[in-house]
Short mmCIF file of C-alpha atoms in Angstrom, two decimals:
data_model
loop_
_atom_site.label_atom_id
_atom_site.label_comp_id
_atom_site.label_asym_id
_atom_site.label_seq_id
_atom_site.Cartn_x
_atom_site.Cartn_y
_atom_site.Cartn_z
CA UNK A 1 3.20 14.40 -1.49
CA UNK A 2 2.71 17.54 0.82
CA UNK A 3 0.23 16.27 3.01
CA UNK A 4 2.13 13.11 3.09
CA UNK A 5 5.30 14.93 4.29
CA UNK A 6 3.10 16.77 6.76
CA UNK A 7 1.58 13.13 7.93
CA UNK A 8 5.38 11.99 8.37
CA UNK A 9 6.03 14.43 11.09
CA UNK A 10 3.51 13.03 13.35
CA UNK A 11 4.80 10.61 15.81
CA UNK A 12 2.66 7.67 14.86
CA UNK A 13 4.43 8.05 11.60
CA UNK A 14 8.36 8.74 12.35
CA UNK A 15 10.55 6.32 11.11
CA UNK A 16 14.37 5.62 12.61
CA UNK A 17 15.57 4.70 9.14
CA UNK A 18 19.53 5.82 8.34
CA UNK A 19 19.43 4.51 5.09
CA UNK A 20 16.52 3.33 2.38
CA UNK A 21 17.62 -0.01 1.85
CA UNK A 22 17.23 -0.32 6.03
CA UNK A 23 13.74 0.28 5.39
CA UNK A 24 13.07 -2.05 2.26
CA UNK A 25 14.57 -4.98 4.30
CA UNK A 26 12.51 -4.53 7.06
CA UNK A 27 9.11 -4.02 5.91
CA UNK A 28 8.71 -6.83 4.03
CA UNK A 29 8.71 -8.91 7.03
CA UNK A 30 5.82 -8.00 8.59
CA UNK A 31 3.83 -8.78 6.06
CA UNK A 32 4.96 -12.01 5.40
CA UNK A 33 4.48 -13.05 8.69
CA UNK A 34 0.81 -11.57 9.23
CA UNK A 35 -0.21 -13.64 5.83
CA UNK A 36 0.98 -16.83 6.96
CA UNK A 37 -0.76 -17.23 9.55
CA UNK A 38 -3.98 -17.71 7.20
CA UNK A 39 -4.98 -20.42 4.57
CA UNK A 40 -7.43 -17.60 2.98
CA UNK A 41 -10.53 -18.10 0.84
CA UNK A 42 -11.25 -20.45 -1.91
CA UNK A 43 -9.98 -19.03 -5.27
CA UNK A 44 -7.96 -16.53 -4.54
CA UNK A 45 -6.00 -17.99 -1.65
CA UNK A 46 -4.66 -21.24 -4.04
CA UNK A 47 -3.68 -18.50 -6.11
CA UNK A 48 -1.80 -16.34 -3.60
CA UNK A 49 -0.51 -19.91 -2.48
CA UNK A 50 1.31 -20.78 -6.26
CA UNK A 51 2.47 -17.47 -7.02
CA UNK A 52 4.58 -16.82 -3.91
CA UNK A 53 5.82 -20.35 -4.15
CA UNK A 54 5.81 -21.13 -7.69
CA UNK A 55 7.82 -17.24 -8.65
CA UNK A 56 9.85 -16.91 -5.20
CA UNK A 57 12.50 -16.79 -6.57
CA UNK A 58 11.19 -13.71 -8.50
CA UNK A 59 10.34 -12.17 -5.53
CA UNK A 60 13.71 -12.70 -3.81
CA UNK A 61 15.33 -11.13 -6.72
CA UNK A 62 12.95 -7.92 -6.87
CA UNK A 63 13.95 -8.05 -2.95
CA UNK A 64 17.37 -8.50 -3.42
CA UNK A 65 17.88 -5.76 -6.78
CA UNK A 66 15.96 -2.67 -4.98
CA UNK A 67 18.42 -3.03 -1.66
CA UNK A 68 21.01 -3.09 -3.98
CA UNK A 69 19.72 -0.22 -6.31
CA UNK A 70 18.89 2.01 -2.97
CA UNK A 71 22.49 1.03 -1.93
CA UNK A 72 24.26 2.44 -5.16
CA UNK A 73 22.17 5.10 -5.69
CA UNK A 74 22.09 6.46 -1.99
CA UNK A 75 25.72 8.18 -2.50
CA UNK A 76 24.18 10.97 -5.00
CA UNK A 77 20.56 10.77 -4.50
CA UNK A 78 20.07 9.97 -0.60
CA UNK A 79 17.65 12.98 0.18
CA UNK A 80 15.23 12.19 -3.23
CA UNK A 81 15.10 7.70 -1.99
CA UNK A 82 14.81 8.84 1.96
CA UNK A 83 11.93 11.18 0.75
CA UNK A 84 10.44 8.13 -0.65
CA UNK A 85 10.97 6.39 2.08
CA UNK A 86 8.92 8.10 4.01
CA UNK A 87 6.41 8.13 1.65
CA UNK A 88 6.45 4.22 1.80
CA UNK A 89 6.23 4.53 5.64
CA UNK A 90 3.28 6.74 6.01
CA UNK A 91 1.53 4.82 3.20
CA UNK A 92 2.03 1.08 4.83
CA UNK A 93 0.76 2.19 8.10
CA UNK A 94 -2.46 4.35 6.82
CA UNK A 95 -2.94 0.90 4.68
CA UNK A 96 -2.62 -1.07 7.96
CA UNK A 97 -5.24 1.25 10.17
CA UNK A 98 -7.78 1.23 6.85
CA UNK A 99 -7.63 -2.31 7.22
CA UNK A 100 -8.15 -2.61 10.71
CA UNK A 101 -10.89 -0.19 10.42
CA UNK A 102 -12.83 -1.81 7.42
CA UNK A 103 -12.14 -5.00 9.29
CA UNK A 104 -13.85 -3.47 12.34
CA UNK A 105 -16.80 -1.95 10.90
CA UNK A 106 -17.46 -5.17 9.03
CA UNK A 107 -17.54 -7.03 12.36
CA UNK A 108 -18.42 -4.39 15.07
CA UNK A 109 -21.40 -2.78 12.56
CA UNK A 110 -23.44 -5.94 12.14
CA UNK A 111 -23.58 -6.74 15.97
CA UNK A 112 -24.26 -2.91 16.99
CA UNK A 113 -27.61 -3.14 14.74
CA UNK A 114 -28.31 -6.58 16.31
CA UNK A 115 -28.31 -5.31 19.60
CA UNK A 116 -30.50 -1.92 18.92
CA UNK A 117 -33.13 -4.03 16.53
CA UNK A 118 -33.26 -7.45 17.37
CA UNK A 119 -32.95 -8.70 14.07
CA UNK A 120 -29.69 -11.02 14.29
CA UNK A 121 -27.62 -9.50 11.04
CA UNK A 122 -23.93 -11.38 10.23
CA UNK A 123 -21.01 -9.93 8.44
CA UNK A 124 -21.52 -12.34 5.83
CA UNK A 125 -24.51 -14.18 4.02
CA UNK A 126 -23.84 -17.72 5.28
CA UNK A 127 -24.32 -19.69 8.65
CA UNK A 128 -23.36 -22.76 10.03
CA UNK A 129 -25.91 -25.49 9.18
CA UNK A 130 -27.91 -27.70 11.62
CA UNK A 131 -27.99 -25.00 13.91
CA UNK A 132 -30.70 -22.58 14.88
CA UNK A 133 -29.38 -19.15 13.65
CA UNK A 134 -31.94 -17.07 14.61
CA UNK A 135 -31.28 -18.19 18.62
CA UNK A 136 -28.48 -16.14 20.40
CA UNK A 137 -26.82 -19.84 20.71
CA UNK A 138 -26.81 -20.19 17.52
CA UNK A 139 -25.86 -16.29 16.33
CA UNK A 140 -23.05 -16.41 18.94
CA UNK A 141 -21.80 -19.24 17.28
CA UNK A 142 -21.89 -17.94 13.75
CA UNK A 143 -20.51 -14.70 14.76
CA UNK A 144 -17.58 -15.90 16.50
CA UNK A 145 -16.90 -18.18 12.96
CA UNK A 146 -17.25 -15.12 11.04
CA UNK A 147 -15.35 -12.93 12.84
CA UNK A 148 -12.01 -15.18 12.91
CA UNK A 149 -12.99 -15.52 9.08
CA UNK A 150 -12.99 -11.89 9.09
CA UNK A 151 -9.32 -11.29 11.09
CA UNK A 152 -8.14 -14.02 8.62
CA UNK A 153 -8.99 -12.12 5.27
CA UNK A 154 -8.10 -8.89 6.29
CA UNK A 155 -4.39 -10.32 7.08
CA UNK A 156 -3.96 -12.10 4.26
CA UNK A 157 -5.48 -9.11 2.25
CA UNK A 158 -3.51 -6.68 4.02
CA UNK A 159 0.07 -8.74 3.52
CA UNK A 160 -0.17 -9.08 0.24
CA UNK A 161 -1.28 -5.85 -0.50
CA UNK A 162 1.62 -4.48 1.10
CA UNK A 163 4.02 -5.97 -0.55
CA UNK A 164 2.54 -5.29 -4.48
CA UNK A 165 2.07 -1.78 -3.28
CA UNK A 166 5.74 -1.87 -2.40
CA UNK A 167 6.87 -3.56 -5.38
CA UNK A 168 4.54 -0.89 -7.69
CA UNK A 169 5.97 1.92 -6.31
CA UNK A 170 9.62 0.99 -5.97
CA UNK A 171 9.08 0.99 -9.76
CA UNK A 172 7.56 4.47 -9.89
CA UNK A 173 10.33 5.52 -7.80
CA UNK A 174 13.06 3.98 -10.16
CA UNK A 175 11.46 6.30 -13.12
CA UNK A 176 11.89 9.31 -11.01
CA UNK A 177 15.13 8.15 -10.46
CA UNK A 178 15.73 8.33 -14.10
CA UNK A 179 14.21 11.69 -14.33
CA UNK A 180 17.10 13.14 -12.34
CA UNK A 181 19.88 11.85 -14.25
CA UNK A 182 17.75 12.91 -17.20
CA UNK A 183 17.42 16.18 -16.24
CA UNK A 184 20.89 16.61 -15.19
CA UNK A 185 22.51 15.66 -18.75
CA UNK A 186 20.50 18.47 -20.07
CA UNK A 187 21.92 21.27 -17.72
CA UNK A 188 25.22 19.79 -17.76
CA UNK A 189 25.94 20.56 -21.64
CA UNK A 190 29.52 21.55 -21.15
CA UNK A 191 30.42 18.05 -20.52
CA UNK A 192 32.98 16.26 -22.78
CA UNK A 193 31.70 13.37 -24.88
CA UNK A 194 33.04 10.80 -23.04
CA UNK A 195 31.70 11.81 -19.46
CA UNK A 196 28.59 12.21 -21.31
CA UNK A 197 28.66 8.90 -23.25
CA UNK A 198 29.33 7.34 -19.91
CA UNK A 199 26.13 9.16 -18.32
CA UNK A 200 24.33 8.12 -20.93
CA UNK A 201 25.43 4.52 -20.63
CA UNK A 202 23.94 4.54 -16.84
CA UNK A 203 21.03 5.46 -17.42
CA UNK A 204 20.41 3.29 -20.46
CA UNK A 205 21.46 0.13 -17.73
CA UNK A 206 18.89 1.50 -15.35
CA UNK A 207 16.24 1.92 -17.73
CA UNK A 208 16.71 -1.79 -19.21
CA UNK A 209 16.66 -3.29 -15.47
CA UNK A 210 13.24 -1.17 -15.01
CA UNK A 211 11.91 -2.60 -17.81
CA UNK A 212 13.12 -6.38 -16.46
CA UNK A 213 11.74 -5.52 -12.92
CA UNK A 214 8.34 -4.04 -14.60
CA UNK A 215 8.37 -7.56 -16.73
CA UNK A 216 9.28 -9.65 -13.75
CA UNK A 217 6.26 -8.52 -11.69
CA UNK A 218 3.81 -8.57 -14.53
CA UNK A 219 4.79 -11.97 -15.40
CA UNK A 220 4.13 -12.82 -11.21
CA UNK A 221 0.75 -11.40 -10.93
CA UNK A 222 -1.29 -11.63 -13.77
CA UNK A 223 -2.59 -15.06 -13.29
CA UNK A 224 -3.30 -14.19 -9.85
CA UNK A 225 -5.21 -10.48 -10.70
CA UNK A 226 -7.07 -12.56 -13.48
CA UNK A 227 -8.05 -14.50 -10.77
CA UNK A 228 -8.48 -11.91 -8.60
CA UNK A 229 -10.69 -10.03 -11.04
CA UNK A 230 -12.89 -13.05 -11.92
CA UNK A 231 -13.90 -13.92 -8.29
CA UNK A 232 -14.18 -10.56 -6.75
CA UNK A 233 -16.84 -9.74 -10.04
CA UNK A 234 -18.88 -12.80 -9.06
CA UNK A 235 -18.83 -12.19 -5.63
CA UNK A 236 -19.90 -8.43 -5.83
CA UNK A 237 -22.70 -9.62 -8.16
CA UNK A 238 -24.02 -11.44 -5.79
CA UNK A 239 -23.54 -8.94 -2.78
CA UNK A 240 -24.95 -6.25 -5.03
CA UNK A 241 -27.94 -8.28 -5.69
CA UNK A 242 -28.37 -9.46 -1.60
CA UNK A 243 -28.93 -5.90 -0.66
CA UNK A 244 -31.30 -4.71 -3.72
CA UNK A 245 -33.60 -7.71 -3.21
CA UNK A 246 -33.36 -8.91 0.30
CA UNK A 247 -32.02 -5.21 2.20
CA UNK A 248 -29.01 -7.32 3.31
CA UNK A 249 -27.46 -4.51 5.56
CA UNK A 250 -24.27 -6.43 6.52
CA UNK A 251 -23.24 -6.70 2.53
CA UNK A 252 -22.54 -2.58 2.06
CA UNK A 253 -19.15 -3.32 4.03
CA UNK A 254 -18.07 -6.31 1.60
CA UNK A 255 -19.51 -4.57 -1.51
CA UNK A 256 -17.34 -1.52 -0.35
CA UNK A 257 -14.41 -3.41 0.36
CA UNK A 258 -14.55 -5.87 -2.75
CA UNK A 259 -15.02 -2.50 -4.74
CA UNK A 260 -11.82 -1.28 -3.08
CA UNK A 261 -9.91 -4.23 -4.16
CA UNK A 262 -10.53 -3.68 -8.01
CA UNK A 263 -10.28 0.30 -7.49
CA UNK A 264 -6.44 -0.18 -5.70
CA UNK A 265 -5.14 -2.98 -7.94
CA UNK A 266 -5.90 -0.69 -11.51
CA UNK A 267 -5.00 2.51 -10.05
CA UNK A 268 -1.22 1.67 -8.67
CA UNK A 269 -0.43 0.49 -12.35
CA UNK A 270 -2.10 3.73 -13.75
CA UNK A 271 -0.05 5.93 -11.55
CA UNK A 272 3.14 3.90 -13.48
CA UNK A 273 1.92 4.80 -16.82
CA UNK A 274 1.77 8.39 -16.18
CA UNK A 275 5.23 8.13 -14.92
CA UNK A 276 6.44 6.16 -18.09
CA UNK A 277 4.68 9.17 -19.96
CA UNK A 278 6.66 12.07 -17.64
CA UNK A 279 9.96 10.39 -18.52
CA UNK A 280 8.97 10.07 -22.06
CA UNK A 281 8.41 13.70 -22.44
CA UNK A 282 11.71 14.86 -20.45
CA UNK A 283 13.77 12.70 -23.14
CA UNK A 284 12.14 14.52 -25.88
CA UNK A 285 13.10 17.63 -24.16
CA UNK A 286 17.02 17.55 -23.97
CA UNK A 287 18.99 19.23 -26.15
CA UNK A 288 21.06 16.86 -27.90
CA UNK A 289 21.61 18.87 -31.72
CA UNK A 290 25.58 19.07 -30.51
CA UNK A 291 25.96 15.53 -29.15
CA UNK A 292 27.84 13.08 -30.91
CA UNK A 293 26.37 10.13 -33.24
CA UNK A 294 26.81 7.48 -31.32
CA UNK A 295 25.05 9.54 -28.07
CA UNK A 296 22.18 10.47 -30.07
CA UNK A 297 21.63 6.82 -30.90
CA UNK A 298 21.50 6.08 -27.22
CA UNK A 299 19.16 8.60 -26.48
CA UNK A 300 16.92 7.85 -29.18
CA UNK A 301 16.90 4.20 -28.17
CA UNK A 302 15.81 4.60 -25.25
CA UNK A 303 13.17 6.53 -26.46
CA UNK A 304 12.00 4.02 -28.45
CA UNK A 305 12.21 1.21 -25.88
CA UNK A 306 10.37 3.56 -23.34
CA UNK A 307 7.51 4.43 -25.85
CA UNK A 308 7.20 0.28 -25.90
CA UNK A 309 3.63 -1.21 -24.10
CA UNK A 310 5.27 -2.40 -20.68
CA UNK A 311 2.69 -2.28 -18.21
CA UNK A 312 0.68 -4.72 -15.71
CA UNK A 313 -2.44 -6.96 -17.47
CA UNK A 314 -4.85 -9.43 -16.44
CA UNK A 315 -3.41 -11.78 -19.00
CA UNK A 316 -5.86 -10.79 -21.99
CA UNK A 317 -6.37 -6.99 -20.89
CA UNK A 318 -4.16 -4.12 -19.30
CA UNK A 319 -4.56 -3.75 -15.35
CA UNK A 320 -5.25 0.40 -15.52
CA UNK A 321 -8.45 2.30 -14.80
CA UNK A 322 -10.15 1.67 -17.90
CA UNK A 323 -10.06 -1.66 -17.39
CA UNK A 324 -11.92 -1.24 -13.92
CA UNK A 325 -14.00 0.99 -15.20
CA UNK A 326 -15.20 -1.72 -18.14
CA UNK A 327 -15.22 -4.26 -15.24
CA UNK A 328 -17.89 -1.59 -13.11
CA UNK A 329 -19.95 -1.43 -16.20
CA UNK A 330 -20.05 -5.44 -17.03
CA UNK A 331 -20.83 -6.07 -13.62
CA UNK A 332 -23.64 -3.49 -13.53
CA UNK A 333 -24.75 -4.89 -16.63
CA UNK A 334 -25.25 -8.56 -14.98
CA UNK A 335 -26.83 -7.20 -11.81
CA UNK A 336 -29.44 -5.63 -13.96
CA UNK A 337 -29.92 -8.33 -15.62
CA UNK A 338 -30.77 -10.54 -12.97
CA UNK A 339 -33.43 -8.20 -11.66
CA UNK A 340 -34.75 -8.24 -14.95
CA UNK A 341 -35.19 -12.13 -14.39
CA UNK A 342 -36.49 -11.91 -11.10
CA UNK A 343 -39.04 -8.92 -11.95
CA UNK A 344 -40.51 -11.51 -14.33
CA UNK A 345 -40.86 -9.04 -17.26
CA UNK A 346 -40.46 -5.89 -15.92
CA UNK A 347 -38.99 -3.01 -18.52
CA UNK A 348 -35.16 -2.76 -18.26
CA UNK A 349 -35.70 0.96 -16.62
CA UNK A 350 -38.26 0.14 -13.71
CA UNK A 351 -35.22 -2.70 -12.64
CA UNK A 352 -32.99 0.69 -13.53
CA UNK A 353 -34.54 2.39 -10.69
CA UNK A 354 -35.22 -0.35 -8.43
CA UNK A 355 -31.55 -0.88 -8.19
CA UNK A 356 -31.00 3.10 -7.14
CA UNK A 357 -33.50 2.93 -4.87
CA UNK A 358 -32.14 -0.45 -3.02
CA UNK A 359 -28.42 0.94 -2.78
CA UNK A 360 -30.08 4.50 -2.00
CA UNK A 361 -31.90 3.44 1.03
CA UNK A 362 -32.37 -0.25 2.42
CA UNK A 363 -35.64 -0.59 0.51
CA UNK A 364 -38.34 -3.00 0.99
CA UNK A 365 -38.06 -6.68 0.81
CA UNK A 366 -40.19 -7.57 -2.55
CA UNK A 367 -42.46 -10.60 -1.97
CA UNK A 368 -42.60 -12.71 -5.35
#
């Protein structure tokens, strides 16, 4: 958060925001402009396509309930929500320039190593057919497809993207939120039991619409991240196994990039359970031995509803970083495999070491 709030006071990253539901409004339209402007890829694009229309009007009511919960909660807590504002800023335009860059090198890397070797490489493993590729007709052609394929995925990558990592941490922001008025009740013991009762009752409401916003965007995504998770683990499979067997150069930007899609998407969701966890353990530490009955039954409530499983999934599994890191080891598991077919009975460690070598160095093609 400190080199964030050293980031913000950089020019590039100043923001002319007066108040955080300003800012909420008027970030979400970018996005959705810069992703409609492409039909995406296969999979994952009819996906993208039926959740925004099949749950908008989810998404106009998560739109709709944070303007109104920066609204109310801007008259006692404007410095903590423009603080996170700011955070929000700096974050959506360092995830704009990393996708410009990725999209860049993706495009701009290929081409540079045509030019110095000769050997015509393409971003991606597939040409058009009935036309001589290896001619600089014929590359021209299937570089200029490839690289409005490329400007295509990384906008509809990068809208989305935006807008889940908004959503996410709007959520994380709503348990720090809670955290306050948490905190506060416990240095504020000389209140009288109704002013107390009444604090209590607030932050019981806000906790219960966290938990329907949490439930409202898990319900919205996890077909799509099943999805999401399904297609990406082919298609890194088969990346993974272009550059071990054939030294496909061009496939270390996708295999970096796919990886980067199943690293973000578990770790946002991770950074919400620890939060879940903080506010958890500031509950158990207020002193309520001289509140009332009926207060100590809210409190411990809550407790109980916050210690409930209420986090993001992939419809049969959890979306955190164990679940990536199960998904790194199946998908390792499948790659080796598949040398271990194509070495035509080669021990499971000499296929071990073949594929360190090949994403070590660019290693020779083997000739069966």
């Amino acid at each position: 958060m400190e080199y964030i709030r050293k980031l913000s006071q950089l020019k590039v990253f100043q923001h002319s925001f007066k108040e955080p539901s300003e800012f909420y409004a008027s970030v979400l339209v970018v996005p959705n402009r810069v992703a409609g402007v492409s039909v995406g890829v296969s999979l994952q694009a009819s996906m993208k396509i039926f959740t925004h229309l099949y749950y908008r009007q989810d998404l106009l009511w998560i739109q709709e309930y944070t303007k109104k919960l920066y609204q109310e909660e801007c008259i006692n807590h404007k410095k903590v929500l423009m603080d996170f504002v700011t955070m929000l800023h700096v974050l959506m335009k360092v995830v704009v320039v990393c996708y410009a860059i990725t999209a860049s090198s993706m495009i701009v890397g290929p081409f540079m190593l045509t030019l110095l070797s000769g050997q015509k490489l393409l971003t991606f493993g597939f040409w058009i057919p009935y036309i001589d590729r290896n001619s600089w007709f014929g590359y021209g052609c299937n570089f200029t497809l490839q690289l409005i394929l490329s400007l295509f995925i990384t906008c509809e990558y990068m809208g989305l993207d935006i807008i889940y990592f908004m959503t996410m941490l709007s959520s994380v922001n709503q348990i720090d939120l809670l955290i306050i008025k948490i905190k506060n009740i416990g240095t504020q013991i000389e209140q009288t039991d109704a002013k107390l009762q009444e604090s209590l009752m607030e932050i019981v409401k806000r906790h219960e619409e966290h938990l329907k916003f949490v439930r409202t965007v898990e319900n919205m995504y996890r077909g799509y991240f099943f999805v999401l998770y399904a297609t990406l683990g082919f298609t890194i499979v088969l990346v993974l196994y272009a550059i071990v067997t054939l030294s496909w150069i061009a496939g270390y930007g996708s295999g970096i990039f796919i990886t980067y899609q199943l690293f973000i998407f578990c770790l946002v969701p991770t950074v919400l359970e620890i939060k879940k966890e903080e506010l958890q353990r500031e509950i158990y530490n207020i002193s309520w031995y001289e509140w009332s009955r009926q207060n100590r039954k809210s409190l411990q409530l809550m407790l109980q509803t916050a210690q409930q499983p209420n986090c993001l999934s992939l419809i049969f599994c959890p979306l955190d970083m164990p679940t990536f890191v199960e998904a790194m080891r199946i998908i390792y598991t499948i790659l080796t495999l598949l040398l271990t077919f194509r070495s035509g009975g080669n021990s499971r460690e000499n296929v071990s070491l073949q594929v360190s070598g090949g994403m070590g160095k660019f290693g020779k093609r083997k000739h069966d």
